[in-house]
PDB file of C-alpha atoms and ligand atoms in Angstrom:
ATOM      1  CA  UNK A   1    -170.351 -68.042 -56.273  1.00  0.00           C
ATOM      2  CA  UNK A   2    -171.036 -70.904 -58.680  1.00  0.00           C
ATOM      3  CA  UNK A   3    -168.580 -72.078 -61.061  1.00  0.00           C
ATOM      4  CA  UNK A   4    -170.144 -70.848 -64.040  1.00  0.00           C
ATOM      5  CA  UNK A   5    -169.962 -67.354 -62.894  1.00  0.00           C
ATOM      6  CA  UNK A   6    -166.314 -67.509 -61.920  1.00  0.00           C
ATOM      7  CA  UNK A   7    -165.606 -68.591 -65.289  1.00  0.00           C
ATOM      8  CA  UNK A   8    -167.676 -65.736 -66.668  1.00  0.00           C
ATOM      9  CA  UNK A   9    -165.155 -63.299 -64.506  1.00  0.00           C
ATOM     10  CA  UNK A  10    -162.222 -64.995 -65.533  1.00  0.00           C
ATOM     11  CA  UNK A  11    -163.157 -64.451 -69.141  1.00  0.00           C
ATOM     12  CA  UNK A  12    -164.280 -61.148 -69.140  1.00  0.00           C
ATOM     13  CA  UNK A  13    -160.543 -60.456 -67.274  1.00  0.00           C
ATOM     14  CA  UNK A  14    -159.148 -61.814 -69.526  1.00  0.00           C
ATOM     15  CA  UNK A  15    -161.096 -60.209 -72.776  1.00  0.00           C
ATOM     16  CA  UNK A  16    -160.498 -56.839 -71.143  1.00  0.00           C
ATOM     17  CA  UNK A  17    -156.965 -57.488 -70.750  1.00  0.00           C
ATOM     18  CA  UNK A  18    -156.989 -58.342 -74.148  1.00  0.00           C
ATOM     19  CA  UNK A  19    -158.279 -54.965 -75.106  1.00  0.00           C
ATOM     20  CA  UNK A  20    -157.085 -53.116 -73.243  1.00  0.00           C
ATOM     21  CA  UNK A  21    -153.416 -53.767 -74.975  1.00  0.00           C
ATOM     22  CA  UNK A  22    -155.301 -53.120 -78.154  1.00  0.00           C
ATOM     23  CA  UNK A  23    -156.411 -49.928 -77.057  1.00  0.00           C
ATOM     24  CA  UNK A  24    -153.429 -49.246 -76.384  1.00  0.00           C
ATOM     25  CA  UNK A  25    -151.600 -49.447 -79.596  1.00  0.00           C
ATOM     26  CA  UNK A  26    -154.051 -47.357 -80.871  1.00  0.00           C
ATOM     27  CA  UNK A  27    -153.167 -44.219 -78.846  1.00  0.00           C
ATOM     28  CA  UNK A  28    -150.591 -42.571 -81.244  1.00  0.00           C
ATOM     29  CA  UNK A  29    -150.122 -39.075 -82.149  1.00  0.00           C
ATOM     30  CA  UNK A  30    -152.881 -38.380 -84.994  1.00  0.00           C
ATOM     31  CA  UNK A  31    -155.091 -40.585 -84.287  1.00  0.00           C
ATOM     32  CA  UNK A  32    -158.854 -39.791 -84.108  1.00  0.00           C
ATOM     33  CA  UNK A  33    -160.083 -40.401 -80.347  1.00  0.00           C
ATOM     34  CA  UNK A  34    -163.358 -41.200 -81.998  1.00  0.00           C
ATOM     35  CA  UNK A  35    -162.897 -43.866 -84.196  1.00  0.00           C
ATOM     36  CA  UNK A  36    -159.819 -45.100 -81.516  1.00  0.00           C
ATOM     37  CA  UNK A  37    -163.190 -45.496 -79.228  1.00  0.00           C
ATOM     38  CA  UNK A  38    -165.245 -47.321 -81.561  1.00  0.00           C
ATOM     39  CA  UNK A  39    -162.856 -49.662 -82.807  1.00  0.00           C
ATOM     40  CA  UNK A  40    -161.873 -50.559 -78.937  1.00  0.00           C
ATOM     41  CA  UNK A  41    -165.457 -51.248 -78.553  1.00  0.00           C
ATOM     42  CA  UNK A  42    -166.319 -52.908 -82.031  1.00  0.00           C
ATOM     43  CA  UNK A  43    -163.273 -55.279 -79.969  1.00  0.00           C
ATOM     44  CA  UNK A  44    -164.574 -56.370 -77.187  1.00  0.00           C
ATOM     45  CA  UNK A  45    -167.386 -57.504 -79.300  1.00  0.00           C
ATOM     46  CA  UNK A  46    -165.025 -59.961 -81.406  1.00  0.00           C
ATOM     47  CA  UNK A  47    -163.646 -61.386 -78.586  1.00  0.00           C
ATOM     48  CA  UNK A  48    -167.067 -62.641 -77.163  1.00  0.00           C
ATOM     49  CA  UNK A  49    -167.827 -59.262 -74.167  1.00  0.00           C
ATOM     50  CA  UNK A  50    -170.026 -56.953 -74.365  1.00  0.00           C
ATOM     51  CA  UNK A  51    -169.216 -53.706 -72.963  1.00  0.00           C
ATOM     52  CA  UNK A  52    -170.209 -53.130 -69.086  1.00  0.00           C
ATOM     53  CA  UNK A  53    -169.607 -49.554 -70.126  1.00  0.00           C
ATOM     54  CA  UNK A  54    -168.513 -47.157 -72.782  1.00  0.00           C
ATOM     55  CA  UNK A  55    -165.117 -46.827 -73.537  1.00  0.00           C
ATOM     56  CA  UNK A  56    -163.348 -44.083 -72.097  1.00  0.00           C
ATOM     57  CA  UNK A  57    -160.973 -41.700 -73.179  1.00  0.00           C
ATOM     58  CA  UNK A  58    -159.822 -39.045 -70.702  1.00  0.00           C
ATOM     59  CA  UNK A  59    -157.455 -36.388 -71.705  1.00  0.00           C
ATOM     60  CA  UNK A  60    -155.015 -34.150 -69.487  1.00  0.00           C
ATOM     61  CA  UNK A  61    -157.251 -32.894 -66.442  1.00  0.00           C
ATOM     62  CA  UNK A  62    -159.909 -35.039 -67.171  1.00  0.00           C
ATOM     63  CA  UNK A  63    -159.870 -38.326 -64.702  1.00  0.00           C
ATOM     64  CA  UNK A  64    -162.768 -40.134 -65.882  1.00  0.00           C
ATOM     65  CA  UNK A  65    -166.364 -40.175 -67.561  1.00  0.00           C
ATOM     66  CA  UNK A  66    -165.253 -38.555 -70.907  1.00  0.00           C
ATOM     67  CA  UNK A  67    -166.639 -40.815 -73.789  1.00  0.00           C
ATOM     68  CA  UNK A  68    -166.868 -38.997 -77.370  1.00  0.00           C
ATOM     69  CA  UNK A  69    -169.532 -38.358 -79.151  1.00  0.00           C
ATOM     70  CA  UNK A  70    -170.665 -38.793 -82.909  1.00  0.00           C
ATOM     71  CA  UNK A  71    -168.832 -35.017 -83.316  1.00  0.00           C
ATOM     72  CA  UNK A  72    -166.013 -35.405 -81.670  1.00  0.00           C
ATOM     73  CA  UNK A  73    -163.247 -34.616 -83.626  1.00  0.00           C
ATOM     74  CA  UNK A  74    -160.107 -34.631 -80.912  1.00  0.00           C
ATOM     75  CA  UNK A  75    -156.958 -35.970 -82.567  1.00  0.00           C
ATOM     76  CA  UNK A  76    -154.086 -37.381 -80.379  1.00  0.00           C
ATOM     77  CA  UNK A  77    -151.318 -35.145 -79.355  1.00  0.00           C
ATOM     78  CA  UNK A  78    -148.946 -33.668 -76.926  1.00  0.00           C
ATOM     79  CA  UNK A  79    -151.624 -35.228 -74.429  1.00  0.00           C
ATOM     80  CA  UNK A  80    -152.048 -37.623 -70.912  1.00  0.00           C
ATOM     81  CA  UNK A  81    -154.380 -40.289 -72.376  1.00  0.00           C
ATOM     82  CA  UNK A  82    -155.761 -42.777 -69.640  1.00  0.00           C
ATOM     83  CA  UNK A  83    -158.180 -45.680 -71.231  1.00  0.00           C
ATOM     84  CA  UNK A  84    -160.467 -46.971 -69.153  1.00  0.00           C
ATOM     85  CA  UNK A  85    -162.535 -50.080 -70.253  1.00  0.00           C
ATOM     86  CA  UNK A  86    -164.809 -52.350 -68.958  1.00  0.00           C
ATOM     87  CA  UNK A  87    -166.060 -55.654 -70.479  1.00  0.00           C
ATOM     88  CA  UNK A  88    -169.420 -58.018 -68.948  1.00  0.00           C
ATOM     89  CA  UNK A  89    -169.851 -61.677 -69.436  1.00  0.00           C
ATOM     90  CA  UNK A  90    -172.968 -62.574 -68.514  1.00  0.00           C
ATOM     91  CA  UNK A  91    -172.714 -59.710 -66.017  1.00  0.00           C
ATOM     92  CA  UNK A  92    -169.483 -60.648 -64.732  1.00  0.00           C
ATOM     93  CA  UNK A  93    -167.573 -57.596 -65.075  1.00  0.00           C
ATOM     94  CA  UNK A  94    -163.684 -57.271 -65.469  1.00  0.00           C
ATOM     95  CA  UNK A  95    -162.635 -53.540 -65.265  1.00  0.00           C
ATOM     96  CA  UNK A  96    -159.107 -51.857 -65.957  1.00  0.00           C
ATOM     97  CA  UNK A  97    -157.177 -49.071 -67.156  1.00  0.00           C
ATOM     98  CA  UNK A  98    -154.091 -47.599 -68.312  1.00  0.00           C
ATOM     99  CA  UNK A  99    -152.872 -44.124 -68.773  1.00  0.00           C
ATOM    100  CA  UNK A 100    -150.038 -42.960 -71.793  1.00  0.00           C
ATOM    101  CA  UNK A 101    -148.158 -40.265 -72.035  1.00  0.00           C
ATOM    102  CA  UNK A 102    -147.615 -38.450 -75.277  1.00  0.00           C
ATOM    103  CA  UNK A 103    -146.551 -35.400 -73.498  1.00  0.00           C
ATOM    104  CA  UNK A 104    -143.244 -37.030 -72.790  1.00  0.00           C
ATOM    105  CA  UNK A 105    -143.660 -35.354 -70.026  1.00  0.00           C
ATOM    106  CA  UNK A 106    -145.275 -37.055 -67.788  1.00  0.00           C
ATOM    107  CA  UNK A 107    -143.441 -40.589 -67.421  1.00  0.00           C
ATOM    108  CA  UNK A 108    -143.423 -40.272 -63.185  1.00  0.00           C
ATOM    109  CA  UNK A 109    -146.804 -39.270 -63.149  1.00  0.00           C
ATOM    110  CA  UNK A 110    -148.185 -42.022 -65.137  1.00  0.00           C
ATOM    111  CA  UNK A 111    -145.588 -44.774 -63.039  1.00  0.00           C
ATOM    112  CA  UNK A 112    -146.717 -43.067 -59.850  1.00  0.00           C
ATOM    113  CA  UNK A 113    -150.550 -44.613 -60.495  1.00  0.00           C
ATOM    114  CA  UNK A 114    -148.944 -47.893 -61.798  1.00  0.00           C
ATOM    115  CA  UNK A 115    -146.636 -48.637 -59.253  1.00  0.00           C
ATOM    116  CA  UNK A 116    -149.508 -47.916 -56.146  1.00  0.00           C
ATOM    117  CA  UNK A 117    -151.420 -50.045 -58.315  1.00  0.00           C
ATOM    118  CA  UNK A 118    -148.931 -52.670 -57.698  1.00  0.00           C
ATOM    119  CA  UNK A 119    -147.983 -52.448 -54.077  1.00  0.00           C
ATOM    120  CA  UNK A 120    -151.819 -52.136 -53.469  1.00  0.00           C
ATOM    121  CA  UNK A 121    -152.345 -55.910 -55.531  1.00  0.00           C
ATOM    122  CA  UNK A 122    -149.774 -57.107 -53.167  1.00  0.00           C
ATOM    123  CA  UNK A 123    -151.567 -56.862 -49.775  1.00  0.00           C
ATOM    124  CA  UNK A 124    -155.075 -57.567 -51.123  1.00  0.00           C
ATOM    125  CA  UNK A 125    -156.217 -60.710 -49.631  1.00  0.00           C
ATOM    126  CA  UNK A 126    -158.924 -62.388 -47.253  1.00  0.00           C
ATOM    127  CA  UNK A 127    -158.965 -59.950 -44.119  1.00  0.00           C
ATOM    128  CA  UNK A 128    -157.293 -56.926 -45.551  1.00  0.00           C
ATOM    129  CA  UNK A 129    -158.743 -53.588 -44.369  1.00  0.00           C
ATOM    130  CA  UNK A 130    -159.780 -51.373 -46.871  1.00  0.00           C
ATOM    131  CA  UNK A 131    -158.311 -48.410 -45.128  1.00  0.00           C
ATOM    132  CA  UNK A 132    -154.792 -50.003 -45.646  1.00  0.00           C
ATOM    133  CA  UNK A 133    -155.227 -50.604 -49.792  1.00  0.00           C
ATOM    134  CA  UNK A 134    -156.023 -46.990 -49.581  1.00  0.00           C
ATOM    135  CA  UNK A 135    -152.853 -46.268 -47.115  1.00  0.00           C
ATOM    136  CA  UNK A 136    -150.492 -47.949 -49.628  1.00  0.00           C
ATOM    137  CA  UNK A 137    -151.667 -46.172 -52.617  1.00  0.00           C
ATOM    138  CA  UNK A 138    -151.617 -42.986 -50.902  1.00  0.00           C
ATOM    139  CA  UNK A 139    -147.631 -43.357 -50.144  1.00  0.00           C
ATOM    140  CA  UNK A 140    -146.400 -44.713 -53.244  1.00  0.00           C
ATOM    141  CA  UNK A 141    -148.243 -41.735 -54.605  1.00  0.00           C
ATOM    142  CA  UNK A 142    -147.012 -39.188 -52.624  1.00  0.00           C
ATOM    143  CA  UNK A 143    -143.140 -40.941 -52.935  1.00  0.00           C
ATOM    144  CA  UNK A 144    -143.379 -39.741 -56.462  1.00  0.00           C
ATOM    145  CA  UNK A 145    -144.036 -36.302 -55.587  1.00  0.00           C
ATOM    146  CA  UNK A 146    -147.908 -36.335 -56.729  1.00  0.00           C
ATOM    147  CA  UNK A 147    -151.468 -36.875 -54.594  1.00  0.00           C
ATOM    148  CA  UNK A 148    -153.924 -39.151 -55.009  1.00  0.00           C
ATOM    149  CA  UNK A 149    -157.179 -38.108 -56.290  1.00  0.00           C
ATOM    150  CA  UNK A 150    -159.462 -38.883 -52.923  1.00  0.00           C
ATOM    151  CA  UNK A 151    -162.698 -38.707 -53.791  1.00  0.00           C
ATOM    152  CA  UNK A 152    -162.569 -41.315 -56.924  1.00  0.00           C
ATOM    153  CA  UNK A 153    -161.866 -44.704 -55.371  1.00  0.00           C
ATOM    154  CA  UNK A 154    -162.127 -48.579 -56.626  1.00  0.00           C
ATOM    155  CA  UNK A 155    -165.668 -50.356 -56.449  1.00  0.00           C
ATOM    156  CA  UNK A 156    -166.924 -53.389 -56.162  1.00  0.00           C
ATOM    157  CA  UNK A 157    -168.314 -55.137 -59.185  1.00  0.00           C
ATOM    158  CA  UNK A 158    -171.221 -57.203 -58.706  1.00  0.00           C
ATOM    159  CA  UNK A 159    -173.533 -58.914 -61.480  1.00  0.00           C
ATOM    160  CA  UNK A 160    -174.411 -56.182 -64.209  1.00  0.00           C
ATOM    161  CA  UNK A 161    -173.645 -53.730 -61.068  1.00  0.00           C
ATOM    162  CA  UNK A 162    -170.395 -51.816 -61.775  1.00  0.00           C
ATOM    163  CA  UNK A 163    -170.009 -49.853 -59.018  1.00  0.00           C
ATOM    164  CA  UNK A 164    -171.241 -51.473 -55.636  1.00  0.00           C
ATOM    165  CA  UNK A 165    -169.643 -52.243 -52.520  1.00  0.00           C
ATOM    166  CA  UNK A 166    -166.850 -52.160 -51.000  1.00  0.00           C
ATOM    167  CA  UNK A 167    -165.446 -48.811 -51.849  1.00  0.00           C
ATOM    168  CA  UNK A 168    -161.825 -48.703 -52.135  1.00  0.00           C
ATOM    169  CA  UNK A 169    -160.042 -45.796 -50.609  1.00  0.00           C
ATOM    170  CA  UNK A 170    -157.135 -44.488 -52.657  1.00  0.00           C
ATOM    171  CA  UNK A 171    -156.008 -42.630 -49.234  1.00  0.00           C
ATOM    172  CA  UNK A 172    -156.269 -44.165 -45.739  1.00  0.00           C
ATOM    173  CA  UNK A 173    -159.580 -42.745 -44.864  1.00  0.00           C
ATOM    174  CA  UNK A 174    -159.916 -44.719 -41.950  1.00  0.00           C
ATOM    175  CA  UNK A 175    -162.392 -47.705 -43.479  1.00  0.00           C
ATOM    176  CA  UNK A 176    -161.758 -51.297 -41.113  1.00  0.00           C
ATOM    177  CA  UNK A 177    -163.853 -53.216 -43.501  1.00  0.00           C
ATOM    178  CA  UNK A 178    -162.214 -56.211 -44.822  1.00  0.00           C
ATOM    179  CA  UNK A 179    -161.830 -58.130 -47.579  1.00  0.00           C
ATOM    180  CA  UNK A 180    -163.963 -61.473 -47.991  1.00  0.00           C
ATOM    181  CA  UNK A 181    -163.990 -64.358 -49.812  1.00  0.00           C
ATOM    182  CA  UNK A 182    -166.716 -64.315 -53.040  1.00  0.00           C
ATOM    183  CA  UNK A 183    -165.837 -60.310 -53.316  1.00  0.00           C
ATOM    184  CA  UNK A 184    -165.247 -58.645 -57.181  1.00  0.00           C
ATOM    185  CA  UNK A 185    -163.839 -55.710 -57.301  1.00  0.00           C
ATOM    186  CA  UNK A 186    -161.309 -53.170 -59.086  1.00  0.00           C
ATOM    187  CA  UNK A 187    -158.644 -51.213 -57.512  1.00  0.00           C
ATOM    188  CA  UNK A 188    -158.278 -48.057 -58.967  1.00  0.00           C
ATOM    189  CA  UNK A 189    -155.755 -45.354 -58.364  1.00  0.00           C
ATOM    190  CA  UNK A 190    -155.537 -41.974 -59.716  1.00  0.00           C
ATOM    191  CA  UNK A 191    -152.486 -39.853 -59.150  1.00  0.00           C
ATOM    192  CA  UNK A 192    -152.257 -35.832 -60.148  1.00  0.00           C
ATOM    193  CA  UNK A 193    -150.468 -32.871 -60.138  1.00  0.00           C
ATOM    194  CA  UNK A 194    -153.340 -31.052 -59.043  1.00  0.00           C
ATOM    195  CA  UNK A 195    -154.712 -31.180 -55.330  1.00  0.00           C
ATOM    196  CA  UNK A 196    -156.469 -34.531 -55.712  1.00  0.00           C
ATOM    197  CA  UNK A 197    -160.264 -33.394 -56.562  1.00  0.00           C
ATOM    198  CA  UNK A 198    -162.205 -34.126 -59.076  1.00  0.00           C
ATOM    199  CA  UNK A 199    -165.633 -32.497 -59.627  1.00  0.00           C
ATOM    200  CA  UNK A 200    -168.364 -32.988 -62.636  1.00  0.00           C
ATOM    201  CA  UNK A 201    -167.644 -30.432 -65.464  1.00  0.00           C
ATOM    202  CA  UNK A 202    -169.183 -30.496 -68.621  1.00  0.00           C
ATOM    203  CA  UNK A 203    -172.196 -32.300 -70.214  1.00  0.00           C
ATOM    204  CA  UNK A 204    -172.752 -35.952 -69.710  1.00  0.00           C
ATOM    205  CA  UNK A 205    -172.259 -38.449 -72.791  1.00  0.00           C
ATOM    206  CA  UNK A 206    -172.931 -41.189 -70.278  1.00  0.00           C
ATOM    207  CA  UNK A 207    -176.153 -42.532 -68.719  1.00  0.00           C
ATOM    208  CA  UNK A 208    -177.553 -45.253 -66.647  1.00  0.00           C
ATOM    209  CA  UNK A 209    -181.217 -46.614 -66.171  1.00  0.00           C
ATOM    210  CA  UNK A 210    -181.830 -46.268 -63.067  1.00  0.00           C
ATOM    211  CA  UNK A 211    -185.944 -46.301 -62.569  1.00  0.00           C
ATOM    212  CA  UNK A 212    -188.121 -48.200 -65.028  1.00  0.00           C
ATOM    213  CA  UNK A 213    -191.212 -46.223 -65.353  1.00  0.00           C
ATOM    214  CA  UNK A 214    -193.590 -45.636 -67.991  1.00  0.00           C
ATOM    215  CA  UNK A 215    -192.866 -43.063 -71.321  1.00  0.00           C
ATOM    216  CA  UNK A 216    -195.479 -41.545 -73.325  1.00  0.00           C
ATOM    217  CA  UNK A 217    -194.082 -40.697 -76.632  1.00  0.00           C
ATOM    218  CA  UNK A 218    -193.364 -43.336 -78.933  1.00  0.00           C
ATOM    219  CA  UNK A 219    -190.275 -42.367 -79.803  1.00  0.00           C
ATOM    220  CA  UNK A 220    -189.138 -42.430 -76.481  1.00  0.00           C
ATOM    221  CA  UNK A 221    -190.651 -45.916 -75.921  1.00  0.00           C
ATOM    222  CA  UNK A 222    -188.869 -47.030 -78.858  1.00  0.00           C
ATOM    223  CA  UNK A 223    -185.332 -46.346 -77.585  1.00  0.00           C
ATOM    224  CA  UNK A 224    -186.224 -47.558 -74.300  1.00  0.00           C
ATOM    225  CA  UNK A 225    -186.597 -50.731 -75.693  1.00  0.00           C
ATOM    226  CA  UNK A 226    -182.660 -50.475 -76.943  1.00  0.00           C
ATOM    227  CA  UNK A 227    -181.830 -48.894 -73.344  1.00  0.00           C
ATOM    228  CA  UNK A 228    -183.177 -51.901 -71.924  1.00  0.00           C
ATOM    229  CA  UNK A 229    -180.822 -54.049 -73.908  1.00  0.00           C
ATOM    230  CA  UNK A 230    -177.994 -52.823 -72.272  1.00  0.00           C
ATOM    231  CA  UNK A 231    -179.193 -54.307 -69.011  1.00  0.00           C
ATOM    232  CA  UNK A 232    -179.159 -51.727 -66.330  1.00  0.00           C
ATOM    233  CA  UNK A 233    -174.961 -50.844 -67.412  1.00  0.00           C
ATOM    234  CA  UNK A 234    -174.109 -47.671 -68.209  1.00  0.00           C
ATOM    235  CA  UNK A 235    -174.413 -46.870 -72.062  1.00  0.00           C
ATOM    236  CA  UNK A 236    -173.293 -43.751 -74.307  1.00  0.00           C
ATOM    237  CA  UNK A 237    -175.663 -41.473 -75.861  1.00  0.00           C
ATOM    238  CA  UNK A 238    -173.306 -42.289 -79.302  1.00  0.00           C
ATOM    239  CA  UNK A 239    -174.489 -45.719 -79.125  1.00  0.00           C
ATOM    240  CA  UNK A 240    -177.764 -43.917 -79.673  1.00  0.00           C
ATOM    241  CA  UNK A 241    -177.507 -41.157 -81.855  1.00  0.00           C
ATOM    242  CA  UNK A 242    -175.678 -43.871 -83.981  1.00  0.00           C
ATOM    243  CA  UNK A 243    -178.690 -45.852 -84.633  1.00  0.00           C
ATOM    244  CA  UNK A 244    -181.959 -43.234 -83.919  1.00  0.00           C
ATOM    245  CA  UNK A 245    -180.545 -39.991 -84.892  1.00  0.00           C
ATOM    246  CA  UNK A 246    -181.445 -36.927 -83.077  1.00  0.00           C
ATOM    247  CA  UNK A 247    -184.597 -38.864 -81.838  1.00  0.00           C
ATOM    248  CA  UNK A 248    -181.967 -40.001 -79.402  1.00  0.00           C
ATOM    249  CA  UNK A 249    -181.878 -36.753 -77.901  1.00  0.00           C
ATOM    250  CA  UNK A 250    -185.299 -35.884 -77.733  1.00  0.00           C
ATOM    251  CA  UNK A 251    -185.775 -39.959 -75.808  1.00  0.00           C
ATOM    252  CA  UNK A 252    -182.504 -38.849 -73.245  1.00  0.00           C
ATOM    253  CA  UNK A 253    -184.173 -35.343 -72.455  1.00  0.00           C
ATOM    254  CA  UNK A 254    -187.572 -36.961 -71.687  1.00  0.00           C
ATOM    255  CA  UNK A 255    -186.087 -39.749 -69.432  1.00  0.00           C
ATOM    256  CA  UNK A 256    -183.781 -37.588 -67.946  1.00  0.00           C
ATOM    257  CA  UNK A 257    -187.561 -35.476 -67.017  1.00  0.00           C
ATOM    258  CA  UNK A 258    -188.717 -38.546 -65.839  1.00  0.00           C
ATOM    259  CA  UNK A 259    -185.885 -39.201 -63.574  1.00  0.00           C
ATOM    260  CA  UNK A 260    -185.197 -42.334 -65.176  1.00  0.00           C
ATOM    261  CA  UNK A 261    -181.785 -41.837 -65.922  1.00  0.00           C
ATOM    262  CA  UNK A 262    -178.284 -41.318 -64.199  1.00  0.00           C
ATOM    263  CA  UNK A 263    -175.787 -38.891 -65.740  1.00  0.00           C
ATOM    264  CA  UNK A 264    -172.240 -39.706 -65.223  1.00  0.00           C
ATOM    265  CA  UNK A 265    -170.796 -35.991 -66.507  1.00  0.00           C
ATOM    266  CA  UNK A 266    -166.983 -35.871 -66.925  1.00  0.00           C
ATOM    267  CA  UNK A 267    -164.667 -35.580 -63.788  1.00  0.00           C
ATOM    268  CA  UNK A 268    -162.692 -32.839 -63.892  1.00  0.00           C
ATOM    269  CA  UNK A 269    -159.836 -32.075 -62.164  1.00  0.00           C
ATOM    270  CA  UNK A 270    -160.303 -29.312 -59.576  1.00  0.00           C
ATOM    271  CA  UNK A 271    -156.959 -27.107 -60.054  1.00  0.00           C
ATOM    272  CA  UNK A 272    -156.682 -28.424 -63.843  1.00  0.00           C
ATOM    273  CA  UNK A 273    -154.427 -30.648 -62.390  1.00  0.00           C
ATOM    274  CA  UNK A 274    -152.889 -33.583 -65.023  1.00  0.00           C
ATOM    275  CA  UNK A 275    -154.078 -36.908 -64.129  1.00  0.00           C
ATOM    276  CA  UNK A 276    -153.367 -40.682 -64.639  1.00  0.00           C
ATOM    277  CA  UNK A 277    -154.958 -43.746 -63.775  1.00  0.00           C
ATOM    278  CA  UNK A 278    -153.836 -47.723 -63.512  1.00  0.00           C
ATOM    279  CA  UNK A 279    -156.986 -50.204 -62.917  1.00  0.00           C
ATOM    280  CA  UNK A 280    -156.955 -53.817 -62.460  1.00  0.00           C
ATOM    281  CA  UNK A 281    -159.949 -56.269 -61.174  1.00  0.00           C
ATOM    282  CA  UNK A 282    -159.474 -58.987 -58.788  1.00  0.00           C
ATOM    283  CA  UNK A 283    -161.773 -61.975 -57.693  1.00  0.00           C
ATOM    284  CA  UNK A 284    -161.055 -63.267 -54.418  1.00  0.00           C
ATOM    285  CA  UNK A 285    -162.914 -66.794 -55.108  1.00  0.00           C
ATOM    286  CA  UNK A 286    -164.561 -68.779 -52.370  1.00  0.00           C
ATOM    287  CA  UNK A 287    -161.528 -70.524 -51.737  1.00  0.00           C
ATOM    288  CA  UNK A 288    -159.725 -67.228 -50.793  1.00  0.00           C
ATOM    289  CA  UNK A 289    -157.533 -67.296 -53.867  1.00  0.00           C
ATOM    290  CA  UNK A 290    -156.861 -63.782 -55.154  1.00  0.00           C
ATOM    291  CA  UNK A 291    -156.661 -63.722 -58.907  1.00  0.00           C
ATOM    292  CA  UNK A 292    -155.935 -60.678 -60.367  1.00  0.00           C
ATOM    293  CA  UNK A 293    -158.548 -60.995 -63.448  1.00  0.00           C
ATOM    294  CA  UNK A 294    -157.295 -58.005 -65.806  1.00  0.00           C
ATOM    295  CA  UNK A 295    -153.491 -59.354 -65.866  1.00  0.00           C
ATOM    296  CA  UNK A 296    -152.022 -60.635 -69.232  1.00  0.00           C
TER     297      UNK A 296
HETATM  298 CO1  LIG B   1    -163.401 -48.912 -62.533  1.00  0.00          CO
END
């Protein structure tokens, strides 16, 4: 990795960091989700990112995926809010997430994800199977009295590639791979009161281009153009219906036809289970140093 692309990590860590307590402070009772969203992202602007995906807003049962729309009119209540946001410098991608409770319910459940976020950053390190990361999270989960969610894990983060290799478990699942120098990647545990699935529910607000191919109608052409500025990162149909209307809709519909697109719909838990998240990035550098990118 060349020097100018570590620093590009570092700083987006440390811009995501920076929003992410932000983003935080927003998520108070009456608060609109909505404009909580925008201004996150409007955020990561001002500090110099650009965002490697929309921000994301998850509520109760819902672990991930769940980014409003223009409509959306979901004020902040008695709710489990988790905040996931990512932020790209050049590509280099730092990824993390918190989860608050304004239940006031659900204080173990939210340190339960925090603290197997912790004891996971503590063994990562050249030569570390991934199997174990995934071991550790598991059992701090469980010694809270909750389950992990096991089929959401962390990912790697490569160039303008969010989700890439290695995989990491958030259960022992039996993976020897090990950690190497030069790897990116975000750890990512989920912990619920549910029975630790998550399947797609709803519509997707989400998408990804995935296959460059030619469109025929103009209007589709023209917001492929603005598609392709987001660089092959996943982008939110609001970031289109905010600037083309409901052109935007007719341009997702025919790309989706064209299998051009990827839908990321939201991931629900299975048994409505409540569900919180903690999500730090780490760059192991070619030196073997760990740094922990996301960290204030
Ligand atoms: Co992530």
């Amino acid at each position: 990795m060349d020097s100018q692309t570590k620093r590009n990590y570092i700083k987006a860590g440390k811009i995501s960091a920076e929003v992410l307590e932000y983003g935080k402070s927003l998520i108070k009772h009456g608060n609109s989700l909505l404009e909580t969203t925008e201004l996150i992202e409007k955020k990561i602007f001002e500090l110099g990112g650009k965002p490697a995906f929309p921000v994301q807003i998850s509520c109760n049962d819902i672990a991930a995926h769940f980014c409003a729309e223009e409509e959306d009119k979901t004020v902040f209540e008695e709710q489990v809010i988790s905040l996931d946001l990512g932020v790209h410098v050049d590509g280099a991608i730092g990824d993390n997430a918190y989860t608050i409770d304004l239940s006031g319910k659900y204080n173990d459940l939210v340190k339960a994800a925090q603290k197997a976020l912790e004891e996971s950053l503590k063994i990562v390190n050249v030569g570390t199977e991934l199997r174990e990361i995934g071991k550790v999270i598991n059992d701090t989960i469980k010694s809270y009295g909750y389950t992990p969610v096991r089929n959401l894990s962390g990912h790697g983060l490569d160039l303008y590639n969010i989700h890439t290799n290695p995989t990491i478990p958030n259960i022992d699942n039996g993976d020897k791979t090990i950690l190497k120098k030069g790897m990116a990647f975000a750890v990512e545990p989920f912990a619920t009161t549910g029975s630790g699935v998550v399947h797609e529910s709803g519509l997707a607000t989400v998408f990804m281009l995935e296959h460059k191919k030619p469109a025929r109608s103009p209007i589709t052409r023209e917001i492929l153009k603005e598609i392709e500025t987001y660089e092959g990162l996943p982008f939110a149909k609001r970031w289109l219906t905010r600037k083309f209307g409901a052109k935007a809709n007719f341009a997702l519909r025919e790309l989706t036809q064209l299998g051009m697109i990827h839908q990321f719909p939201p991931l629900v838990e299975v048994n409505k289970g409540i569900v919180t998240q903690a999500e730090h990035s780490i760059l192991i550098d070619d030196e073997g140093e760990v740094i922990v990118l996301t960290k204030m």
